[in-house]
XYZ file of C-alpha atoms in Angstrom:
568
model
C 36.276 44.203 165.612
C 33.275 44.430 163.786
C 33.550 40.727 163.768
C 29.917 40.068 161.725
C 30.912 41.894 159.203
C 34.800 41.324 158.526
C 34.277 37.771 158.728
C 31.750 37.536 155.915
C 35.096 38.924 154.229
C 37.627 36.998 154.832
C 36.058 33.855 154.513
C 35.046 35.023 151.159
C 39.236 34.926 150.427
C 39.073 31.475 147.944
C 42.144 29.317 147.099
C 45.249 27.323 147.875
C 47.471 30.488 148.228
C 49.389 31.436 151.436
C 46.753 34.404 152.131
C 43.912 32.357 152.068
C 45.366 29.437 153.568
C 45.865 31.698 156.986
C 42.607 33.661 156.896
C 41.068 30.275 157.058
C 43.244 29.244 160.251
C 42.513 32.730 161.759
C 38.729 31.740 161.638
C 39.024 28.655 163.349
C 41.109 30.111 165.482
C 38.437 33.273 166.796
C 36.061 30.770 166.816
C 38.135 28.505 169.063
C 37.632 28.193 173.111
C 41.272 29.561 173.164
C 41.818 33.116 171.324
C 45.649 34.331 171.488
C 46.638 37.708 171.385
C 50.341 39.619 171.415
C 49.608 43.007 172.373
C 52.276 45.501 172.423
C 52.080 48.938 174.600
C 54.759 52.091 174.853
C 54.698 54.964 176.601
C 56.862 57.941 177.083
C 56.268 58.794 173.566
C 53.986 61.211 171.194
C 51.485 59.055 169.942
C 49.481 58.285 167.025
C 49.800 62.455 166.173
C 47.751 63.234 162.741
C 44.296 64.093 161.368
C 43.629 61.217 159.570
C 44.435 62.802 155.950
C 48.431 64.171 157.706
C 50.778 63.167 155.637
C 53.344 63.844 158.386
C 51.483 62.157 161.002
C 52.675 59.374 163.196
C 49.160 58.024 162.796
C 48.640 57.929 159.226
C 52.934 56.466 158.641
C 51.587 53.197 161.257
C 48.421 52.225 160.465
C 47.707 54.144 156.551
C 50.574 54.486 155.148
C 53.433 51.539 153.281
C 56.857 51.959 152.436
C 56.684 55.541 153.599
C 59.067 57.382 157.455
C 59.652 60.312 156.091
C 62.539 62.922 156.035
C 63.444 63.824 159.985
C 66.227 63.727 161.268
C 66.432 61.546 163.756
C 64.039 58.804 162.705
C 65.030 55.126 163.882
C 64.146 53.714 160.653
C 64.221 54.496 157.010
C 61.857 52.311 154.505
C 58.664 51.911 157.022
C 58.981 48.463 156.421
C 59.207 47.082 159.834
C 55.605 47.425 161.121
C 54.888 44.580 158.171
C 56.230 42.123 160.421
C 52.759 43.129 163.017
C 50.014 41.625 160.382
C 52.344 38.333 159.427
C 52.120 37.092 162.817
C 48.049 37.811 162.554
C 46.194 34.907 161.112
C 43.396 37.902 160.675
C 46.296 39.720 158.556
C 44.698 42.057 160.980
C 45.880 45.017 163.888
C 44.174 47.023 166.186
C 45.521 50.758 167.375
C 44.618 52.341 169.826
C 46.559 55.575 171.127
C 47.270 58.660 174.038
C 47.706 61.258 171.842
C 50.334 63.866 173.437
C 48.679 67.224 174.016
C 45.337 65.621 172.933
C 44.931 63.276 176.357
C 41.540 64.740 177.041
C 40.109 63.101 174.045
C 40.207 59.711 175.169
C 42.001 56.760 173.646
C 42.604 56.963 169.396
C 40.923 53.426 167.972
C 41.459 52.431 164.498
C 42.838 49.549 162.627
C 43.571 47.945 159.418
C 43.223 44.541 157.983
C 45.287 43.523 155.110
C 42.672 40.766 153.196
C 43.548 40.410 149.407
C 41.253 41.802 146.576
C 37.945 39.546 146.537
C 34.350 39.175 145.282
C 31.786 38.817 148.190
C 27.747 39.275 147.573
C 28.472 39.641 143.623
C 30.505 42.979 144.376
C 34.174 43.114 144.189
C 36.652 44.708 147.082
C 40.441 45.889 146.318
C 42.480 44.932 148.723
C 42.862 46.412 152.125
C 40.107 46.881 154.777
C 39.894 49.666 157.571
C 38.318 49.086 160.798
C 36.972 52.650 161.850
C 33.888 55.091 161.743
C 32.208 55.354 158.499
C 32.160 58.215 156.465
C 33.065 59.676 152.954
C 35.279 61.733 151.509
C 35.279 63.017 147.842
C 31.878 60.783 147.343
C 33.993 57.616 148.530
C 33.196 55.764 151.755
C 36.578 55.352 153.727
C 36.840 54.715 157.636
C 37.759 57.418 160.043
C 39.736 56.918 163.082
C 37.263 56.557 166.532
C 37.675 58.649 169.893
C 36.852 56.666 172.641
C 36.859 56.785 176.571
C 39.589 54.201 177.578
C 36.530 51.901 179.388
C 35.669 51.811 175.686
C 38.270 50.007 174.510
C 38.186 47.392 177.348
C 36.414 44.889 175.179
C 39.420 45.065 172.743
C 41.832 44.438 175.631
C 43.356 47.689 174.085
C 42.437 50.838 177.093
C 45.609 50.624 177.989
C 45.231 50.001 181.771
C 48.652 50.707 183.910
C 50.733 52.452 181.167
C 51.631 56.280 182.329
C 51.692 59.383 179.717
C 51.486 59.413 176.299
C 51.721 56.360 174.044
C 50.299 53.340 171.436
C 49.404 50.371 172.421
C 48.685 47.545 169.049
C 46.796 44.458 169.429
C 47.638 41.149 167.287
C 44.568 38.943 167.244
C 44.953 35.342 166.185
C 48.804 35.251 166.444
C 51.023 33.304 165.395
C 54.802 32.102 164.961
C 55.590 31.389 161.226
C 58.392 30.894 160.740
C 58.922 28.409 163.797
C 58.076 24.604 163.921
C 58.472 24.294 167.204
C 54.898 25.070 168.168
C 51.532 23.499 169.598
C 47.879 23.440 168.825
C 47.955 27.756 169.512
C 50.256 28.247 166.933
C 52.609 29.418 169.620
C 55.265 27.564 172.118
C 54.626 27.492 175.480
C 53.937 31.568 176.842
C 56.280 31.800 179.369
C 59.321 30.943 176.574
C 58.293 33.230 174.158
C 58.177 35.748 177.359
C 61.432 34.928 177.939
C 62.753 34.914 174.136
C 61.203 38.428 173.775
C 62.684 40.115 176.083
C 66.474 38.504 175.024
C 66.227 39.650 171.768
C 65.275 43.168 173.705
C 68.604 43.127 176.177
C 70.811 41.185 172.672
C 69.504 44.205 170.207
C 68.762 47.337 172.266
C 71.324 47.141 175.707
C 72.780 50.447 174.096
C 68.688 52.404 174.766
C 68.279 50.281 177.442
C 71.971 50.914 179.248
C 70.560 55.312 178.240
C 67.813 55.083 180.083
C 65.753 55.938 176.771
C 64.065 52.091 177.153
C 62.385 49.594 179.522
C 60.995 46.085 178.143
C 58.838 43.429 179.900
C 56.633 40.823 178.381
C 53.647 39.463 180.581
C 51.200 36.919 180.119
C 47.535 37.565 180.790
C 44.979 35.664 180.781
C 41.240 37.061 180.460
C 39.531 37.344 183.302
C 42.967 37.535 185.791
C 43.743 41.129 186.945
C 47.124 39.868 187.445
C 50.354 38.492 185.319
C 51.059 34.982 185.420
C 54.508 35.160 184.151
C 56.892 38.250 183.973
C 60.264 38.943 182.181
C 62.107 42.076 182.117
C 65.018 42.477 179.566
C 67.647 43.754 181.412
C 71.850 44.963 180.437
C 73.411 42.419 182.776
C 75.425 38.212 182.337
C 75.678 38.388 178.818
C 75.357 42.127 177.330
C 77.595 43.634 180.289
C 80.942 43.099 178.180
C 79.648 45.441 175.470
C 78.051 48.327 177.646
C 81.233 48.010 179.400
C 83.369 48.283 176.106
C 81.010 51.541 175.409
C 81.182 53.126 178.169
C 85.593 52.724 178.161
C 88.129 55.769 178.062
C 89.820 56.265 175.008
C 93.461 56.099 174.585
C 94.793 54.024 177.909
C 95.825 51.283 178.294
C 95.270 47.760 175.957
C 92.927 45.025 176.741
C 95.199 42.152 177.954
C 93.358 40.386 180.105
C 89.982 39.075 181.249
C 88.015 42.339 183.047
C 89.825 44.960 180.914
C 88.289 47.612 178.885
C 90.171 49.909 175.990
C 89.274 52.650 173.374
C 90.161 54.505 171.058
C 88.948 57.032 167.871
C 89.271 56.389 164.865
C 88.974 60.508 163.531
C 88.819 61.706 160.203
C 86.122 59.371 158.534
C 84.685 60.930 155.974
C 80.972 62.446 155.863
C 80.142 63.428 152.253
C 78.257 66.715 151.205
C 74.750 66.099 151.183
C 72.944 68.028 148.653
C 69.132 66.022 148.784
C 66.490 67.058 149.372
C 66.588 70.367 148.228
C 63.237 71.553 149.288
C 65.388 70.706 152.833
C 68.142 73.366 153.559
C 68.145 72.310 156.882
C 69.309 68.679 156.213
C 71.969 69.570 153.872
C 75.890 70.440 154.540
C 78.755 70.409 153.315
C 81.676 67.857 152.981
C 82.564 67.209 156.818
C 84.730 64.555 159.614
C 83.350 63.150 161.504
C 85.061 60.435 163.865
C 83.858 56.569 165.289
C 84.575 54.820 168.803
C 85.564 51.599 169.057
C 86.031 49.812 172.621
C 86.408 46.185 174.084
C 86.638 44.042 176.843
C 88.233 40.852 176.910
C 86.063 38.800 178.675
C 87.076 35.113 180.917
C 87.114 31.639 180.156
C 83.930 31.504 181.995
C 82.957 34.397 179.398
C 83.779 32.585 176.714
C 80.043 30.201 175.866
C 79.136 33.806 175.096
C 77.287 33.815 171.948
C 78.053 37.084 170.056
C 81.813 36.303 171.625
C 84.525 38.335 169.537
C 82.030 40.337 167.236
C 81.351 44.252 167.027
C 78.080 45.338 167.950
C 78.081 48.261 165.448
C 76.024 51.182 166.918
C 74.327 54.449 166.104
C 72.199 56.697 167.880
C 68.648 54.926 167.566
C 70.343 52.958 170.335
C 69.239 49.434 168.197
C 72.753 46.954 167.645
C 72.626 47.077 163.952
C 74.681 43.609 163.622
C 77.417 41.840 165.624
C 80.204 41.882 163.582
C 82.637 38.845 163.558
C 85.719 40.007 164.753
C 89.519 38.681 164.235
C 90.947 35.743 166.047
C 93.339 36.818 168.614
C 96.823 35.109 168.923
C 96.698 34.530 172.025
C 93.451 32.066 171.831
C 91.709 35.062 174.003
C 87.926 36.496 173.642
C 85.980 40.258 173.766
C 83.584 42.014 173.110
C 83.688 44.576 170.946
C 81.532 47.859 169.911
C 81.965 50.757 167.366
C 79.625 53.510 167.849
C 78.440 56.750 165.361
C 76.528 59.684 165.116
C 74.713 60.378 168.173
C 75.784 57.209 169.721
C 78.980 58.537 170.280
C 77.107 61.752 172.528
C 76.669 58.551 175.656
C 80.141 57.616 175.183
C 83.674 58.526 177.334
C 84.436 62.383 176.639
C 87.591 62.743 174.298
C 88.777 65.595 172.386
C 88.681 63.593 168.810
C 84.776 63.976 170.252
C 84.390 67.648 170.979
C 85.679 68.680 168.011
C 82.814 66.680 165.813
C 80.192 67.239 167.992
C 78.012 69.686 166.421
C 77.977 67.005 163.654
C 77.051 63.943 165.585
C 73.413 64.888 163.907
C 74.741 65.336 160.179
C 76.659 61.371 160.732
C 73.366 60.056 162.060
C 71.597 60.646 159.352
C 74.654 59.990 156.723
C 74.594 55.836 158.694
C 70.964 55.811 158.973
C 70.691 56.377 154.836
C 73.920 53.945 154.737
C 71.665 50.834 156.534
C 69.453 48.638 153.656
C 66.487 47.838 154.402
C 66.961 45.010 156.917
C 69.114 47.824 159.174
C 71.859 45.100 159.595
C 74.968 46.973 157.792
C 76.230 50.032 156.423
C 77.488 50.254 153.331
C 77.664 52.723 150.135
C 74.649 51.165 148.122
C 71.600 51.466 149.262
C 69.681 54.035 147.255
C 68.980 56.492 149.797
C 72.484 57.511 150.395
C 73.330 57.740 146.380
C 70.512 59.945 146.134
C 71.104 62.212 149.106
C 75.004 62.678 149.028
C 77.535 63.488 147.512
C 79.083 59.788 148.447
C 81.798 59.445 145.721
C 85.284 59.404 146.935
C 84.044 57.983 150.285
C 82.137 54.824 149.279
C 85.478 52.349 149.052
C 85.614 54.071 153.009
C 82.206 53.048 154.344
C 82.556 49.738 152.602
C 85.855 48.858 153.956
C 84.958 50.025 157.978
C 84.292 47.016 159.260
C 88.071 45.522 158.580
C 88.964 48.929 159.334
C 88.089 48.419 163.329
C 89.375 44.815 163.041
C 92.631 45.485 162.431
C 92.329 48.553 164.772
C 90.897 45.710 167.669
C 94.212 43.755 167.112
C 96.947 45.803 166.874
C 96.209 48.412 169.245
C 93.481 46.992 171.923
C 94.091 43.959 172.014
C 97.260 43.802 171.578
C 100.683 45.415 173.456
C 102.996 44.793 170.857
C 104.643 47.140 168.958
C 105.518 46.255 165.621
C 109.166 47.218 164.347
C 109.550 50.464 162.296
C 110.098 48.738 158.885
C 108.395 45.186 159.470
C 104.732 46.658 160.144
C 102.525 43.466 161.391
C 102.465 40.423 160.294
C 98.905 40.257 160.043
C 98.864 42.852 157.068
C 101.803 40.473 155.531
C 99.481 37.711 155.856
C 96.885 40.174 154.303
C 98.951 42.330 151.598
C 99.022 39.024 148.627
C 97.436 35.944 146.904
C 100.943 35.358 146.123
C 103.812 32.867 147.782
C 106.550 33.890 145.733
C 108.384 31.386 143.376
C 112.274 30.744 141.987
C 112.538 32.800 138.600
C 111.553 30.906 135.701
C 114.591 30.150 133.249
C 112.273 28.913 130.222
C 109.225 28.623 129.595
C 107.206 25.205 129.004
C 106.559 24.410 124.977
C 102.849 24.390 124.184
C 102.267 26.548 126.859
C 99.343 28.874 126.528
C 101.088 32.350 126.758
C 100.235 34.880 129.969
C 101.807 36.902 132.389
C 102.169 36.882 136.253
C 102.684 39.270 138.361
C 103.915 37.777 141.993
C 104.245 39.661 145.214
C 106.467 38.506 147.789
C 105.119 39.231 150.950
C 107.892 38.042 152.773
C 110.282 40.883 151.000
C 107.680 43.527 151.655
C 107.530 45.774 154.316
C 105.979 48.735 155.816
C 107.984 52.523 155.522
C 106.729 54.932 158.183
C 108.759 58.036 156.834
C 106.942 57.328 153.475
C 103.723 56.387 155.216
C 103.150 53.349 152.602
C 104.018 49.445 152.563
C 107.072 48.946 149.955
C 106.483 46.038 147.861
C 108.778 43.853 146.139
C 108.407 40.918 143.725
C 108.187 39.513 139.935
C 106.775 40.151 136.653
C 106.823 35.841 135.070
C 105.672 34.988 131.574
C 104.552 31.208 130.761
C 104.489 30.053 127.086
C 106.735 29.733 124.467
C 104.307 32.039 121.241
C 105.318 34.977 119.857
C 102.065 37.182 121.128
C 102.300 39.652 123.364
C 100.937 39.141 127.083
C 99.207 41.973 129.204
C 98.840 41.656 133.001
C 98.105 43.707 135.405
C 99.126 45.483 139.108
C 96.312 47.622 141.419
C 95.491 47.523 145.441
C 92.396 47.798 146.996
C 91.640 48.281 150.960
C 90.001 44.874 152.509
C 86.026 45.437 152.733
C 83.416 42.653 153.674
C 81.148 43.402 150.306
C 82.320 44.710 146.994
C 85.527 46.672 146.444
C 87.668 48.941 149.077
C 89.345 52.332 148.050
C 92.167 52.375 145.284
C 96.091 52.801 146.937
C 98.240 54.189 144.646
C 101.250 52.794 143.401
C 104.434 54.908 142.961
C 108.065 54.745 142.724
C 108.251 51.824 140.312
C 111.792 50.188 140.191
C 112.543 47.412 137.845
C 115.216 45.240 138.906
C 116.939 43.520 135.536
C 116.582 44.341 131.900
C 113.951 45.405 130.457
C 114.233 44.636 127.105
C 110.768 42.900 125.395
C 108.829 44.423 128.802
C 106.489 47.992 128.461
C 104.771 49.824 131.180
C 101.270 52.253 131.321
C 100.572 54.187 134.455
C 98.087 55.764 134.060
C 96.431 57.517 137.495
C 98.682 55.891 139.745
C 96.541 53.414 140.419
C 96.709 50.611 138.195
C 100.170 49.438 136.024
C 100.009 47.465 133.439
C 102.347 45.540 131.951
C 102.859 43.930 128.486
C 105.885 41.554 127.498
C 106.952 40.185 123.931
C 108.299 36.870 123.041
C 111.551 36.588 124.950
C 110.989 38.010 128.439
C 111.229 35.306 131.044
C 111.207 37.316 134.600
C 112.329 40.283 136.116
C 111.825 41.821 140.172
C 110.665 44.318 140.797
C 109.363 47.416 143.611
C 106.701 49.873 144.273
C 105.572 51.828 147.547
C 101.557 50.789 147.812
C 100.023 53.941 149.976
C 96.724 54.326 151.226
C 94.025 56.339 150.569
C 93.600 59.522 152.344
C 92.588 59.611 155.595
C 93.733 55.640 155.935
C 96.120 54.500 158.657
C 98.286 51.860 155.887
C 99.984 50.917 159.453
C 96.134 49.269 160.231
C 94.032 48.693 157.284
C 94.836 45.561 155.390
C 94.453 46.057 151.914
C 94.899 42.958 148.752
C 96.160 41.832 145.475
C 94.029 43.203 142.301
C 94.914 42.192 138.404
């Protein structure tokens, strides 16, 4: 680390800001009797490829660039922000790297380091923020630090010789490691090392059990003390116990019987899910494609009462090809009081599921679907939403945004109505759950007279109990009532629209057709511009009148499974 040269720069950062306080604690940690470091190593990967100036190489992307992850298909992230976590957990704001680069193993280990210290002054000279630890060199007359190549033994004092690891890969060391977001740490800034190890592997099992089950990832965590050749504690991430029901759900065969008793698994395919055309980047034609249709595999496993303490019970693990659980989405409570573990797999993750006719149809588009869902993830990688910058800039997303926004609600309905229930709704009744979600109103008796002095208003009240699902017409026969309140002479208006239920933002608009007014239309006018919203206007003298209409979903949406709500 060339600590004698780095220390004065760290100590010169003055003030009471967070960085200055963290660096002071880091200097104390370096000079204390015990120094805590966290080392993270991988193997079976390409390593830090590319020369020091290669913008597309792994070396520059990880060690030098900020907010960059590239456009290649199959990458896990989208923003280049995750690596910042490593520097945040060093009291020195410093991370060291060694790498055995694939195809260049004979050169030894590539060694480099980076410190995120702020801009500062030292010895009357001003320094910009950031410092790079490497071999001193010049580029265009400017001093730079280049990565160094050393024999593995030369990296041993840095605890980065990669002893015991096979194949190419990268190791990073976080010196003066601490846990800044916890309040249960000791004097060294961390919990007991054994507890930390268990939590690391438990978290890996929770969030990466798909990759572990696919054989793509193995995770172990160890406690090592300097001067000792063996670990004093070791923990491994395993897909068992808590996460086994999710694994069983991901491997369930579609088109089977519903899961009705603990231990049962069931699955089905959502077909015809729109994949909008990709129009950018124009200089990468191999990434572009026309509008397509993909599928989503939904699976579920019933869990027994003894497993009711599952921390993620009655949730849906959202998974794409990176092998990470994007989120555990909240599921609906079952009327029978049971619990379940469900999965929704998209993109390249479908290649690890049970084969089906629908999967064979869209197998060749799995990579394109993977990139679409990757683009739909926000910075936190915990959702799929149609409002990310990457998705809006890369795809002609108009017309498909509502379907993506309402995906979680659609999956919840499918789980409850098809995979976790044996009840078949009557053809003229529709699912009871959708009836409860259909409207905000509770129904009311006709208003015979207006209340004197009340401000005039028009209410469009939908009668949920009097509405039903019409399978022949592929929609809901909705009936309700227009009711005017107030005595003033002013005309009043109100709108009627319906949208798919979505977790965030607004879902897709449903079409309204076949409007029937059952009564006098005196003093009533209606406007229907595009079939997705009706506007009613009533004058003085209007009291109330019943109506009926057909509410139909957007293309590709199953009206018997997708909930919708009333709008104005």
